[in-house]
Every structure is written in structure tokens, then in C-alpha cells.
Amino acid sequence: MTRRERTQPIAHLAGGAMSGMTSCIMLQPLDLIKTRLQQSTHDTVLNTTALRKRHTMLTTIKDIVKTNGASGLWRGTVPTIVRNVPGTAVYFTTLSEIRNMISATRSTWQPVLSRATGVSPQKQEKYENLIAGMTARGAVGYVLMPFTVLKVRYESNMYNYGSMLEAFRSIIKYDGVRGN
């Protein structure tokens, strides 16, 4: 593997933030529809006496547009941005730093691992990105889980919060800090 110039962490932060913002705005309608479809499945299971309306992606879109207009498809964009923009920025930065750390220490641990497992250094390098990605994603996902709960509850029409602050206060009041 050739040695490359190390990119500054600020570049990963900025790139992650921009990609996070772009994906939030472009994909929010699909995220909202997914949340509503999951909720409708849950509602149907809990309420077996209710009329069973067939919920599809198309009927969900029609219901949202009928109730809230076309802009309703972007309900939950702010909580999504609050979660995804810093989350994606931190993920890309963390991933880069873990890769740099693995690369910088490779000469120390790779021979030991090769002797212990019999796996060649070339095969080990295939798994380095997997390990770096799993570690970065797991850590960032754990830290951002409260924002995920807030986002999903805000998107859900089961709660009908008027603002993120209202959602946050309600979660703390009724479900505690753990939000469960």
C-alpha cells in the first residue's frame, strides 16, 4: 500500500457535514414514509378491531399530502439534520482517524497477528476498513441514539409534536432520560 498525504480532519468534518445535509434534504420524504409505514404496521397489530386499511408507499404519500400538503413530506427534516449533519461529519472524521491509527501502528501489530493466526498481512489489510468502519459507525451511532429517538418520534404521526423542543420535553417527562 502506498503512503498518501494525510488529509486534515477539518476536510472530513466539512465533507461529512455537506454530504449529511444533502442526504437529509433529498431523502427526508423517503425516511418519513418509512417511519409512517412502520408505524401503520405496528398500529394494525395493536388494534385488531380497526378497519384494516392497506398501507402502501403510495397511500402513505397521498395521506401525508392530503393532510399537510406537499411540504408535509419534509416533516422531521430539522431533527434529521440535527442528527445526521454532525453525525456524518463525526463519522467521516472518526473513520479517517481510525484508518490513520491502524496504518501508523500496522508494523507493530501485523507481524504478531500473522504469527498468531497464520493470516498473511495482505489478507489482514482487507479487513482493516471493515474494522475501522464498524468501530466508527458503532461509536457514532451510540452517541447519537438520543437524537434518533427524538427524530423518529417527531416524524411519527402517533405523537404529533409541534416542535422538537416539545418532543424533547415530552420524552423526558413521560419516558425519562432513557426515552424508552
PDB file of C-alpha atoms in Angstrom:
ATOM      1  CA  MET A   1       0.000   0.000   0.000  1.00  0.00           C
ATOM      2  CA  THR A   2       1.470   3.331  -0.961  1.00  0.00           C
ATOM      3  CA  ARG A   3       1.744   6.104   1.553  1.00  0.00           C
ATOM      4  CA  ARG A   4      -0.517   9.030   0.817  1.00  0.00           C
ATOM      5  CA  GLU A   5      -0.683  12.549   2.108  1.00  0.00           C
ATOM      6  CA  ARG A   6      -2.798  12.720   5.275  1.00  0.00           C
ATOM      7  CA  THR A   7      -5.995  14.716   4.840  1.00  0.00           C
ATOM      8  CA  GLN A   8      -6.714  17.236   7.586  1.00  0.00           C
ATOM      9  CA  PRO A   9      -9.601  16.278   9.902  1.00  0.00           C
ATOM     10  CA  ILE A  10     -11.411  19.535   9.071  1.00  0.00           C
ATOM     11  CA  ALA A  11     -11.766  18.327   5.474  1.00  0.00           C
ATOM     12  CA  HIS A  12     -13.517  15.165   6.685  1.00  0.00           C
ATOM     13  CA  LEU A  13     -15.713  17.187   9.040  1.00  0.00           C
ATOM     14  CA  ALA A  14     -16.746  19.579   6.259  1.00  0.00           C
ATOM     15  CA  GLY A  15     -17.240  16.834   3.682  1.00  0.00           C
ATOM     16  CA  GLY A  16     -19.278  14.750   6.118  1.00  0.00           C
ATOM     17  CA  ALA A  17     -21.415  17.734   7.111  1.00  0.00           C
ATOM     18  CA  MET A  18     -22.127  18.671   3.486  1.00  0.00           C
ATOM     19  CA  SER A  19     -22.974  15.114   2.474  1.00  0.00           C
ATOM     20  CA  GLY A  20     -25.132  14.725   5.593  1.00  0.00           C
ATOM     21  CA  MET A  21     -27.067  17.908   4.816  1.00  0.00           C
ATOM     22  CA  THR A  22     -27.576  16.941   1.172  1.00  0.00           C
ATOM     23  CA  SER A  23     -28.815  13.463   2.010  1.00  0.00           C
ATOM     24  CA  CYS A  24     -31.151  14.813   4.725  1.00  0.00           C
ATOM     25  CA  ILE A  25     -32.884  17.198   2.372  1.00  0.00           C
ATOM     26  CA  MET A  26     -33.082  14.835  -0.583  1.00  0.00           C
ATOM     27  CA  LEU A  27     -34.068  11.660   1.267  1.00  0.00           C
ATOM     28  CA  GLN A  28     -36.296  13.000   4.060  1.00  0.00           C
ATOM     29  CA  PRO A  29     -39.569  12.160   2.255  1.00  0.00           C
ATOM     30  CA  LEU A  30     -38.483   8.517   1.974  1.00  0.00           C
ATOM     31  CA  ASP A  31     -37.432   8.459   5.631  1.00  0.00           C
ATOM     32  CA  LEU A  32     -40.786   9.918   6.697  1.00  0.00           C
ATOM     33  CA  ILE A  33     -42.708   7.416   4.561  1.00  0.00           C
ATOM     34  CA  LYS A  34     -40.666   4.550   6.038  1.00  0.00           C
ATOM     35  CA  THR A  35     -41.441   5.748   9.575  1.00  0.00           C
ATOM     36  CA  ARG A  36     -45.161   6.062   8.821  1.00  0.00           C
ATOM     37  CA  LEU A  37     -45.305   2.620   7.168  1.00  0.00           C
ATOM     38  CA  GLN A  38     -43.559   1.055  10.150  1.00  0.00           C
ATOM     39  CA  GLN A  39     -45.961   2.829  12.466  1.00  0.00           C
ATOM     40  CA  SER A  40     -49.025   1.696  10.487  1.00  0.00           C
ATOM     41  CA  THR A  41     -47.851  -1.916  10.718  1.00  0.00           C
ATOM     42  CA  HIS A  42     -47.427  -1.505  14.471  1.00  0.00           C
ATOM     43  CA  ASP A  43     -50.864   0.157  14.808  1.00  0.00           C
ATOM     44  CA  THR A  44     -52.558  -2.645  12.853  1.00  0.00           C
ATOM     45  CA  VAL A  45     -51.020  -5.303  15.096  1.00  0.00           C
ATOM     46  CA  LEU A  46     -52.057  -3.475  18.279  1.00  0.00           C
ATOM     47  CA  ASN A  47     -55.580  -2.629  17.128  1.00  0.00           C
ATOM     48  CA  THR A  48     -57.025  -5.774  15.577  1.00  0.00           C
ATOM     49  CA  THR A  49     -60.602  -4.450  15.628  1.00  0.00           C
ATOM     50  CA  ALA A  50     -59.776  -1.406  13.484  1.00  0.00           C
ATOM     51  CA  LEU A  51     -60.589  -1.479   9.832  1.00  0.00           C
ATOM     52  CA  ARG A  52     -57.536  -2.784   8.113  1.00  0.00           C
ATOM     53  CA  LYS A  53     -56.550  -0.230   5.546  1.00  0.00           C
ATOM     54  CA  ARG A  54     -53.889  -1.359   3.136  1.00  0.00           C
ATOM     55  CA  HIS A  55     -50.906   0.901   3.704  1.00  0.00           C
ATOM     56  CA  THR A  56     -48.560   1.193   0.784  1.00  0.00           C
ATOM     57  CA  MET A  57     -45.971   3.752  -0.101  1.00  0.00           C
ATOM     58  CA  LEU A  58     -48.427   5.436  -2.463  1.00  0.00           C
ATOM     59  CA  THR A  59     -51.325   5.577   0.034  1.00  0.00           C
ATOM     60  CA  THR A  60     -48.947   6.915   2.687  1.00  0.00           C
ATOM     61  CA  ILE A  61     -47.755   9.687   0.344  1.00  0.00           C
ATOM     62  CA  LYS A  62     -51.355  10.560  -0.532  1.00  0.00           C
ATOM     63  CA  ASP A  63     -52.329  10.717   3.157  1.00  0.00           C
ATOM     64  CA  ILE A  64     -49.396  12.986   4.021  1.00  0.00           C
ATOM     65  CA  VAL A  65     -50.009  15.332   1.077  1.00  0.00           C
ATOM     66  CA  LYS A  66     -53.763  15.416   1.752  1.00  0.00           C
ATOM     67  CA  THR A  67     -53.244  16.247   5.431  1.00  0.00           C
ATOM     68  CA  ASN A  68     -50.193  18.537   5.314  1.00  0.00           C
ATOM     69  CA  GLY A  69     -49.632  19.451   1.683  1.00  0.00           C
ATOM     70  CA  ALA A  70     -46.562  18.541  -0.348  1.00  0.00           C
ATOM     71  CA  SER A  71     -44.295  20.228   2.190  1.00  0.00           C
ATOM     72  CA  GLY A  72     -45.537  17.683   4.741  1.00  0.00           C
ATOM     73  CA  LEU A  73     -43.270  15.137   3.065  1.00  0.00           C
ATOM     74  CA  TRP A  74     -40.369  17.007   4.662  1.00  0.00           C
ATOM     75  CA  ARG A  75     -41.769  16.813   8.215  1.00  0.00           C
ATOM     76  CA  GLY A  76     -38.925  15.886  10.504  1.00  0.00           C
ATOM     77  CA  THR A  77     -36.204  17.456   8.367  1.00  0.00           C
ATOM     78  CA  VAL A  78     -34.887  19.629  11.211  1.00  0.00           C
ATOM     79  CA  PRO A  79     -34.456  16.724  13.688  1.00  0.00           C
ATOM     80  CA  THR A  80     -32.911  14.692  10.875  1.00  0.00           C
ATOM     81  CA  ILE A  81     -30.431  17.490  10.159  1.00  0.00           C
ATOM     82  CA  VAL A  82     -29.673  17.864  13.877  1.00  0.00           C
ATOM     83  CA  ARG A  83     -28.811  14.173  13.989  1.00  0.00           C
ATOM     84  CA  ASN A  84     -27.286  13.488  10.574  1.00  0.00           C
ATOM     85  CA  VAL A  85     -25.147  16.526   9.805  1.00  0.00           C
ATOM     86  CA  PRO A  86     -22.926  16.327  12.897  1.00  0.00           C
ATOM     87  CA  GLY A  87     -23.240  12.543  12.900  1.00  0.00           C
ATOM     88  CA  THR A  88     -21.980  12.162   9.348  1.00  0.00           C
ATOM     89  CA  ALA A  89     -19.243  14.738   9.942  1.00  0.00           C
ATOM     90  CA  VAL A  90     -18.051  12.953  13.085  1.00  0.00           C
ATOM     91  CA  TYR A  91     -18.345   9.544  11.386  1.00  0.00           C
ATOM     92  CA  PHE A  92     -16.137  10.516   8.429  1.00  0.00           C
ATOM     93  CA  THR A  93     -13.596  12.152  10.741  1.00  0.00           C
ATOM     94  CA  THR A  94     -13.551   9.200  13.146  1.00  0.00           C
ATOM     95  CA  LEU A  95     -13.265   6.724  10.280  1.00  0.00           C
ATOM     96  CA  SER A  96     -10.304   8.621   8.857  1.00  0.00           C
ATOM     97  CA  GLU A  97      -8.585   8.862  12.231  1.00  0.00           C
ATOM     98  CA  ILE A  98      -9.053   5.139  12.921  1.00  0.00           C
ATOM     99  CA  ARG A  99      -7.663   4.295   9.473  1.00  0.00           C
ATOM    100  CA  ASN A 100      -4.669   6.564  10.123  1.00  0.00           C
ATOM    101  CA  MET A 101      -4.102   4.947  13.511  1.00  0.00           C
ATOM    102  CA  ILE A 102      -4.286   1.445  12.012  1.00  0.00           C
ATOM    103  CA  SER A 103      -1.878   2.458   9.267  1.00  0.00           C
ATOM    104  CA  ALA A 104       0.562   4.125  11.672  1.00  0.00           C
ATOM    105  CA  THR A 105       0.673   1.107  14.006  1.00  0.00           C
ATOM    106  CA  ARG A 106       0.488  -1.630  11.371  1.00  0.00           C
ATOM    107  CA  SER A 107       4.190  -2.526  11.627  1.00  0.00           C
ATOM    108  CA  THR A 108       3.744  -3.200  15.366  1.00  0.00           C
ATOM    109  CA  TRP A 109       0.666  -5.425  15.460  1.00  0.00           C
ATOM    110  CA  GLN A 110       0.575  -7.004  11.986  1.00  0.00           C
ATOM    111  CA  PRO A 111       3.546  -9.392  12.426  1.00  0.00           C
ATOM    112  CA  VAL A 112       2.207 -10.540  15.801  1.00  0.00           C
ATOM    113  CA  LEU A 113      -1.246 -11.143  14.354  1.00  0.00           C
ATOM    114  CA  SER A 114       0.232 -13.002  11.368  1.00  0.00           C
ATOM    115  CA  ARG A 115       2.186 -15.359  13.628  1.00  0.00           C
ATOM    116  CA  ALA A 116      -0.795 -15.934  15.939  1.00  0.00           C
ATOM    117  CA  THR A 117      -3.401 -16.533  13.238  1.00  0.00           C
ATOM    118  CA  GLY A 118      -1.403 -17.632  10.210  1.00  0.00           C
ATOM    119  CA  VAL A 119      -3.182 -14.958   8.138  1.00  0.00           C
ATOM    120  CA  SER A 120      -0.915 -13.055   5.772  1.00  0.00           C
ATOM    121  CA  PRO A 121      -0.523  -9.269   6.144  1.00  0.00           C
ATOM    122  CA  GLN A 122      -2.132  -8.780   2.713  1.00  0.00           C
ATOM    123  CA  LYS A 123      -5.294 -10.589   3.814  1.00  0.00           C
ATOM    124  CA  GLN A 124      -5.349  -8.667   7.093  1.00  0.00           C
ATOM    125  CA  GLU A 125      -5.398  -5.358   5.222  1.00  0.00           C
ATOM    126  CA  LYS A 126      -8.681  -6.387   3.561  1.00  0.00           C
ATOM    127  CA  TYR A 127     -10.347  -6.355   6.967  1.00  0.00           C
ATOM    128  CA  GLU A 128      -8.892  -3.072   8.201  1.00  0.00           C
ATOM    129  CA  ASN A 129     -11.588  -0.940   6.531  1.00  0.00           C
ATOM    130  CA  LEU A 130     -14.287  -3.253   7.868  1.00  0.00           C
ATOM    131  CA  ILE A 131     -12.953  -2.923  11.407  1.00  0.00           C
ATOM    132  CA  ALA A 132     -12.475   0.844  11.095  1.00  0.00           C
ATOM    133  CA  GLY A 133     -15.987   1.304   9.672  1.00  0.00           C
ATOM    134  CA  MET A 134     -17.646  -0.880  12.303  1.00  0.00           C
ATOM    135  CA  THR A 135     -15.842   0.903  15.127  1.00  0.00           C
ATOM    136  CA  ALA A 136     -16.579   4.412  13.836  1.00  0.00           C
ATOM    137  CA  ARG A 137     -20.221   3.654  12.986  1.00  0.00           C
ATOM    138  CA  GLY A 138     -20.873   1.892  16.281  1.00  0.00           C
ATOM    139  CA  ALA A 139     -19.391   4.711  18.351  1.00  0.00           C
ATOM    140  CA  VAL A 140     -21.181   7.494  16.457  1.00  0.00           C
ATOM    141  CA  GLY A 141     -24.474   5.557  16.436  1.00  0.00           C
ATOM    142  CA  TYR A 142     -24.291   5.039  20.193  1.00  0.00           C
ATOM    143  CA  VAL A 143     -23.604   8.695  20.903  1.00  0.00           C
ATOM    144  CA  LEU A 144     -26.370   9.908  18.552  1.00  0.00           C
ATOM    145  CA  MET A 145     -29.085   7.463  19.662  1.00  0.00           C
ATOM    146  CA  PRO A 146     -30.980  10.097  21.708  1.00  0.00           C
ATOM    147  CA  PHE A 147     -31.264  12.237  18.565  1.00  0.00           C
ATOM    148  CA  THR A 148     -32.522   9.221  16.642  1.00  0.00           C
ATOM    149  CA  VAL A 149     -35.307   8.658  19.189  1.00  0.00           C
ATOM    150  CA  LEU A 150     -36.228  12.345  19.000  1.00  0.00           C
ATOM    151  CA  LYS A 151     -36.252  12.301  15.176  1.00  0.00           C
ATOM    152  CA  VAL A 152     -38.395   9.180  14.837  1.00  0.00           C
ATOM    153  CA  ARG A 153     -40.915  10.335  17.420  1.00  0.00           C
ATOM    154  CA  TYR A 154     -41.147  13.744  15.769  1.00  0.00           C
ATOM    155  CA  GLU A 155     -41.745  12.158  12.336  1.00  0.00           C
ATOM    156  CA  SER A 156     -44.390   9.809  13.691  1.00  0.00           C
ATOM    157  CA  ASN A 157     -47.984  10.948  13.442  1.00  0.00           C
ATOM    158  CA  MET A 158     -48.649   8.994  16.622  1.00  0.00           C
ATOM    159  CA  TYR A 159     -47.247  11.821  18.763  1.00  0.00           C
ATOM    160  CA  ASN A 160     -47.933  14.951  16.650  1.00  0.00           C
ATOM    161  CA  TYR A 161     -45.380  17.143  18.359  1.00  0.00           C
ATOM    162  CA  GLY A 162     -45.448  20.802  17.325  1.00  0.00           C
ATOM    163  CA  SER A 163     -41.705  21.300  17.732  1.00  0.00           C
ATOM    164  CA  MET A 164     -38.506  19.470  18.548  1.00  0.00           C
ATOM    165  CA  LEU A 165     -38.439  21.123  21.961  1.00  0.00           C
ATOM    166  CA  GLU A 166     -41.961  19.861  22.682  1.00  0.00           C
ATOM    167  CA  ALA A 167     -40.894  16.358  21.611  1.00  0.00           C
ATOM    168  CA  PHE A 168     -37.787  16.514  23.797  1.00  0.00           C
ATOM    169  CA  ARG A 169     -39.721  17.707  26.855  1.00  0.00           C
ATOM    170  CA  SER A 170     -42.404  15.070  26.367  1.00  0.00           C
ATOM    171  CA  ILE A 171     -39.881  12.248  26.055  1.00  0.00           C
ATOM    172  CA  ILE A 172     -38.092  13.347  29.229  1.00  0.00           C
ATOM    173  CA  LYS A 173     -41.362  13.860  31.132  1.00  0.00           C
ATOM    174  CA  TYR A 174     -43.123  10.615  30.193  1.00  0.00           C
ATOM    175  CA  ASP A 175     -40.293   8.240  29.297  1.00  0.00           C
ATOM    176  CA  GLY A 176     -37.355   9.532  31.299  1.00  0.00           C
ATOM    177  CA  VAL A 177     -33.851  10.261  30.137  1.00  0.00           C
ATOM    178  CA  ARG A 178     -33.552   6.806  28.529  1.00  0.00           C
ATOM    179  CA  GLY A 179     -36.590   7.548  26.330  1.00  0.00           C
ATOM    180  CA  ASN A 180     -37.937   4.014  26.378  1.00  0.00           C
TER     181      ASN A 180
END
